Amino acid sequence: MFETISVEVDARGVATLMLNRPEKHNAMSGEMLTELKAAAEQLAKDDSVRVVVLTGAGKSFCAGGDLGWMQKQRDLAPEARGKEARKLAEMLQALNTLPKPLIGRVQGNAFGGGVGMACVCDVTIGVDSLTMGLTETRLGLIPATIGPYVVARMGEGKARRVFMSARLFKAEEAAALDILSKVVPADALDAAVEAEIAPYLAVAPGAVARAKALTRTLGAPINDAVIDHTIGELVACWEGEEAREGIRAFFAKEKPSWT
């Protein structure tokens, strides 16, 4: 059914939603974003599903945006770029509003949009060897559509430590920034995820869904107006001289003028 992801549900009602482009380090293409949104919507409607585990196949959790997808965006008109940005925004919102517990099983590195996906999970467990980074500003872009979820997870103060610098950081710092809820060795990852799953199999699923929805109303709103604003900011960056230079230099394997 899906080409870039897989979905499996076990007898307990635990669904595993897996990014399945290991040869591309699970980089997000337009197709993957569409499929992830569709999968989230399907899982939301499936009453047999009690918990969803989000993970990646292979060595990386998610390397961010697919290079081919980015190259295509470079040549698009602003309106078309906005439509592509909306795919990412709508996918993240579908996961953020999923009326099931969403547990992140981060088995490898995560950059850009991959960090955004880690931040929409209710609990995110990562291996101690991973590296993360919000790397968009290296290209003259900004972490726009993922921004509301990153700031909601980390808080403004912590987000400002890594939101603009594009520097890479390891698992321990990701935990200190509240991106990761827990850091474990690779051979303990599955046991740690199971420990998070277990309590949800003993509580009322309707109450869980209502409680999760309540937490979202108590925090900063992530609504259509916020999403539209982030898309507008990203499109504006794409139209700027810095993005043109940064993306050209990236694909040419050259250094931009600000380096």
CSV table of C-alpha atoms in Angstrom, one decimal:
chain,number,residue,atom,x,y,z
A,1,MET,CA,0.0,0.0,0.0
A,2,PHE,CA,2.8,2.4,0.9
A,3,GLU,CA,6.1,2.8,-0.9
A,4,THR,CA,8.2,4.9,1.5
A,5,ILE,CA,6.9,3.8,4.9
A,6,SER,CA,5.5,0.6,6.5
A,7,VAL,CA,2.7,0.1,9.0
A,8,GLU,CA,2.3,-3.0,11.1
A,9,VAL,CA,-0.1,-3.6,14.0
A,10,ASP,CA,0.4,-6.4,16.5
A,11,ALA,CA,-2.1,-8.4,18.4
A,12,ARG,CA,-2.0,-6.0,21.3
A,13,GLY,CA,-3.0,-3.0,19.1
A,14,VAL,CA,0.5,-1.6,19.0
A,15,ALA,CA,1.2,-0.1,15.6
A,16,THR,CA,4.7,0.4,14.3
A,17,LEU,CA,4.9,3.3,11.8
A,18,MET,CA,8.3,3.0,10.1
A,19,LEU,CA,10.1,5.4,7.7
A,20,ASN,CA,11.3,2.9,5.1
A,21,ARG,CA,13.9,4.5,2.9
A,22,PRO,CA,17.1,3.2,4.6
A,23,GLU,CA,19.2,3.6,1.5
A,24,LYS,CA,18.3,7.3,1.6
A,25,HIS,CA,18.7,7.6,5.4
A,26,ASN,CA,14.9,7.9,5.5
A,27,ALA,CA,15.1,11.4,4.0
A,28,MET,CA,11.6,12.9,3.5
A,29,SER,CA,10.4,13.2,-0.1
A,30,GLY,CA,7.0,14.6,-1.1
A,31,GLU,CA,5.7,11.1,-1.5
A,32,MET,CA,6.8,10.1,2.1
A,33,LEU,CA,5.1,13.2,3.6
A,34,THR,CA,1.9,12.3,1.8
A,35,GLU,CA,2.1,8.7,2.9
A,36,LEU,CA,2.9,9.6,6.5
A,37,LYS,CA,-0.1,11.9,6.7
A,38,ALA,CA,-2.4,9.2,5.2
A,39,ALA,CA,-1.0,6.6,7.7
A,40,ALA,CA,-1.6,8.9,10.6
A,41,GLU,CA,-5.1,9.5,9.6
A,42,GLN,CA,-5.8,5.8,9.1
A,43,LEU,CA,-4.3,5.0,12.5
A,44,ALA,CA,-6.3,7.7,14.1
A,45,LYS,CA,-9.6,6.1,12.9
A,46,ASP,CA,-8.6,2.5,13.8
A,47,ASP,CA,-10.2,1.7,17.2
A,48,SER,CA,-8.1,-1.4,17.5
A,49,VAL,CA,-4.9,0.6,17.7
A,50,ARG,CA,-3.9,1.5,21.2
A,51,VAL,CA,-0.4,2.9,20.8
A,52,VAL,CA,1.8,4.0,17.8
A,53,VAL,CA,5.5,3.7,17.7
A,54,LEU,CA,7.3,5.9,15.2
A,55,THR,CA,10.7,4.7,14.0
A,56,GLY,CA,13.0,4.4,11.0
A,57,ALA,CA,14.5,1.5,9.1
A,58,GLY,CA,18.3,1.2,8.9
A,59,LYS,CA,21.0,3.3,10.5
A,60,SER,CA,19.2,6.7,10.5
A,61,PHE,CA,15.9,7.9,11.9
A,62,CYS,CA,15.5,10.7,9.4
A,63,ALA,CA,18.1,12.7,7.5
A,64,GLY,CA,15.7,15.6,6.9
A,65,GLY,CA,14.6,16.7,3.4
A,66,ASP,CA,15.4,14.5,0.4
A,67,LEU,CA,17.9,16.1,-1.9
A,68,GLY,CA,16.0,15.4,-5.0
A,69,TRP,CA,12.8,16.9,-3.5
A,70,MET,CA,14.9,20.0,-2.5
A,71,GLN,CA,16.3,20.4,-6.0
A,72,LYS,CA,12.8,20.4,-7.5
A,73,GLN,CA,11.7,23.0,-5.0
A,74,ARG,CA,14.6,25.3,-6.0
A,75,ASP,CA,13.0,25.7,-9.4
A,76,LEU,CA,9.4,26.2,-8.3
A,77,ALA,CA,7.3,29.3,-8.1
A,78,PRO,CA,6.5,30.6,-4.6
A,79,GLU,CA,2.9,29.2,-4.7
A,80,ALA,CA,4.2,25.8,-5.6
A,81,ARG,CA,6.9,25.9,-2.9
A,82,GLY,CA,4.1,26.8,-0.4
A,83,LYS,CA,2.2,23.6,-1.4
A,84,GLU,CA,5.3,21.5,-0.9
A,85,ALA,CA,6.0,23.1,2.5
A,86,ARG,CA,2.3,22.4,3.4
A,87,LYS,CA,2.9,18.7,2.9
A,88,LEU,CA,5.4,18.7,5.7
A,89,ALA,CA,3.3,21.0,7.9
A,90,GLU,CA,0.2,18.8,7.5
A,91,MET,CA,2.1,15.6,8.1
A,92,LEU,CA,3.5,16.9,11.4
A,93,GLN,CA,0.1,18.2,12.5
A,94,ALA,CA,-1.5,14.8,11.7
A,95,LEU,CA,1.0,13.1,13.9
A,96,ASN,CA,0.8,15.9,16.6
A,97,THR,CA,-3.0,15.5,16.8
A,98,LEU,CA,-3.0,11.7,16.6
A,99,PRO,CA,-5.5,10.6,19.3
A,100,LYS,CA,-3.2,7.7,20.4
A,101,PRO,CA,0.0,7.8,22.4
A,102,LEU,CA,2.9,8.3,19.9
A,103,ILE,CA,6.2,6.9,21.1
A,104,GLY,CA,9.3,7.9,19.1
A,105,ARG,CA,11.9,5.1,18.7
A,106,VAL,CA,14.9,7.0,17.4
A,107,GLN,CA,17.4,4.4,16.4
A,108,GLY,CA,19.8,6.7,14.6
A,109,ASN,CA,20.6,10.2,13.5
A,110,ALA,CA,17.9,12.9,13.0
A,111,PHE,CA,18.4,16.2,11.2
A,112,GLY,CA,16.0,19.0,10.2
A,113,GLY,CA,12.5,17.6,9.7
A,114,GLY,CA,13.7,14.4,11.5
A,115,VAL,CA,14.1,16.5,14.7
A,116,GLY,CA,10.6,17.9,14.1
A,117,MET,CA,9.2,14.4,13.9
A,118,ALA,CA,10.9,13.5,17.2
A,119,CYS,CA,9.3,16.5,18.8
A,120,VAL,CA,5.7,15.6,17.9
A,121,CYS,CA,6.0,12.3,19.8
A,122,ASP,CA,4.6,12.1,23.3
A,123,VAL,CA,7.7,10.2,24.5
A,124,THR,CA,10.9,10.0,22.4
A,125,ILE,CA,13.6,7.4,23.2
A,126,GLY,CA,16.9,7.6,21.4
A,127,VAL,CA,20.1,5.6,21.3
A,128,ASP,CA,23.1,7.1,23.0
A,129,SER,CA,25.2,7.1,19.7
A,130,LEU,CA,22.9,9.4,17.7
A,131,THR,CA,23.5,12.9,16.4
A,132,MET,CA,20.9,15.6,15.8
A,133,GLY,CA,20.8,19.0,14.4
A,134,LEU,CA,18.5,21.7,13.0
A,135,THR,CA,20.7,22.4,9.9
A,136,GLU,CA,18.5,24.6,7.8
A,137,THR,CA,20.4,27.8,8.3
A,138,ARG,CA,23.4,26.3,6.6
A,139,LEU,CA,21.4,26.5,3.4
A,140,GLY,CA,20.0,30.0,4.0
A,141,LEU,CA,16.7,28.5,5.1
A,142,ILE,CA,15.0,28.2,8.5
A,143,PRO,CA,13.3,25.4,10.5
A,144,ALA,CA,9.9,27.0,9.8
A,145,THR,CA,7.2,24.3,9.5
A,146,ILE,CA,8.8,22.2,12.2
A,147,GLY,CA,9.3,25.3,14.4
A,148,PRO,CA,6.0,25.2,16.4
A,149,TYR,CA,6.6,21.6,17.4
A,150,VAL,CA,10.2,22.1,18.3
A,151,VAL,CA,9.5,25.1,20.4
A,152,ALA,CA,6.5,23.4,22.0
A,153,ARG,CA,8.7,20.5,23.0
A,154,MET,CA,11.8,22.4,24.1
A,155,GLY,CA,10.5,25.7,25.2
A,156,GLU,CA,11.7,29.0,23.7
A,157,GLY,CA,14.8,29.3,25.8
A,158,LYS,CA,16.2,25.9,25.0
A,159,ALA,CA,15.2,26.1,21.4
A,160,ARG,CA,17.2,29.3,20.9
A,161,ARG,CA,20.3,27.3,21.8
A,162,VAL,CA,20.1,25.2,18.6
A,163,PHE,CA,17.4,26.7,16.4
A,164,MET,CA,19.5,29.1,14.5
A,165,SER,CA,23.1,27.8,14.7
A,166,ALA,CA,22.7,24.6,12.7
A,167,ARG,CA,25.3,23.0,15.0
A,168,LEU,CA,25.1,19.3,15.6
A,169,PHE,CA,24.6,17.8,19.1
A,170,LYS,CA,24.7,14.3,20.6
A,171,ALA,CA,22.0,12.3,22.4
A,172,GLU,CA,22.8,13.6,26.0
A,173,GLU,CA,22.4,17.2,24.9
A,174,ALA,CA,19.2,16.2,23.0
A,175,ALA,CA,17.9,14.9,26.3
A,176,ALA,CA,18.9,18.0,28.1
A,177,LEU,CA,17.0,20.0,25.5
A,178,ASP,CA,13.9,17.8,26.1
A,179,ILE,CA,13.9,16.5,22.5
A,180,LEU,CA,14.6,13.0,23.9
A,181,SER,CA,12.8,11.8,26.9
A,182,LYS,CA,15.3,9.0,27.5
A,183,VAL,CA,18.7,7.9,26.1
A,184,VAL,CA,19.6,4.3,26.1
A,185,PRO,CA,22.2,2.0,24.5
A,186,ALA,CA,21.1,0.5,21.2
A,187,ASP,CA,20.6,-3.0,22.7
A,188,ALA,CA,18.3,-1.5,25.3
A,189,LEU,CA,16.1,0.5,22.9
A,190,ASP,CA,13.3,-2.0,22.3
A,191,ALA,CA,13.0,-2.8,26.1
A,192,ALA,CA,12.8,0.9,26.8
A,193,VAL,CA,10.1,1.4,24.2
A,194,GLU,CA,8.1,-1.6,25.6
A,195,ALA,CA,8.3,-0.1,29.0
A,196,GLU,CA,6.6,3.1,27.6
A,197,ILE,CA,3.9,1.0,25.8
A,198,ALA,CA,2.9,-1.2,28.7
A,199,PRO,CA,1.0,1.4,30.8
A,200,TYR,CA,-1.2,2.4,27.8
A,201,LEU,CA,-2.5,-1.2,27.5
A,202,ALA,CA,-4.1,-0.9,30.9
A,203,VAL,CA,-5.9,2.5,30.6
A,204,ALA,CA,-9.0,3.6,28.8
A,205,PRO,CA,-8.2,4.6,25.2
A,206,GLY,CA,-10.9,7.2,25.0
A,207,ALA,CA,-9.7,8.9,28.1
A,208,VAL,CA,-6.1,8.8,26.7
A,209,ALA,CA,-7.3,10.5,23.5
A,210,ARG,CA,-9.2,13.2,25.5
A,211,ALA,CA,-6.3,13.8,27.9
A,212,LYS,CA,-3.8,14.2,25.0
A,213,ALA,CA,-6.2,16.6,23.2
A,214,LEU,CA,-6.5,18.6,26.5
A,215,THR,CA,-2.7,19.0,26.8
A,216,ARG,CA,-2.6,20.6,23.4
A,217,THR,CA,-5.2,23.2,24.4
A,218,LEU,CA,-3.2,24.1,27.5
A,219,GLY,CA,-0.1,24.9,25.6
A,220,ALA,CA,0.7,27.4,22.8
A,221,PRO,CA,-1.8,26.8,19.9
A,222,ILE,CA,-0.6,25.2,16.7
A,223,ASN,CA,-3.5,26.1,14.5
A,224,ASP,CA,-4.1,27.0,10.8
A,225,ALA,CA,-2.9,30.5,11.4
A,226,VAL,CA,0.4,29.4,12.9
A,227,ILE,CA,0.9,26.8,10.2
A,228,ASP,CA,0.2,29.4,7.4
A,229,HIS,CA,2.7,31.8,9.1
A,230,THR,CA,5.5,29.2,9.1
A,231,ILE,CA,4.9,28.3,5.5
A,232,GLY,CA,5.0,31.9,4.5
A,233,GLU,CA,8.3,32.4,6.4
A,234,LEU,CA,9.8,29.4,4.6
A,235,VAL,CA,8.7,30.5,1.2
A,236,ALA,CA,10.1,34.0,1.9
A,237,CYS,CA,13.5,32.4,2.7
A,238,TRP,CA,13.4,30.3,-0.5
A,239,GLU,CA,12.9,33.6,-2.5
A,240,GLY,CA,15.9,35.3,-0.8
A,241,GLU,CA,19.5,35.5,-2.0
A,242,GLU,CA,20.9,33.5,0.9
A,243,ALA,CA,18.8,30.4,0.0
A,244,ARG,CA,19.7,30.7,-3.6
A,245,GLU,CA,23.4,30.8,-2.8
A,246,GLY,CA,23.3,28.3,0.0
A,247,ILE,CA,21.4,25.6,-2.0
A,248,ARG,CA,23.6,26.2,-5.1
A,249,ALA,CA,26.7,25.9,-3.0
A,250,PHE,CA,25.4,22.8,-1.3
A,251,PHE,CA,24.7,20.9,-4.5
A,252,ALA,CA,28.0,22.2,-6.1
A,253,LYS,CA,29.9,21.0,-3.0
A,254,GLU,CA,31.2,24.5,-2.5
A,255,LYS,CA,31.3,26.9,0.5
A,256,PRO,CA,28.8,29.8,0.5
A,257,SER,CA,30.1,33.3,1.1
A,258,TRP,CA,29.2,33.4,4.7
A,259,THR,CA,31.4,30.4,5.6
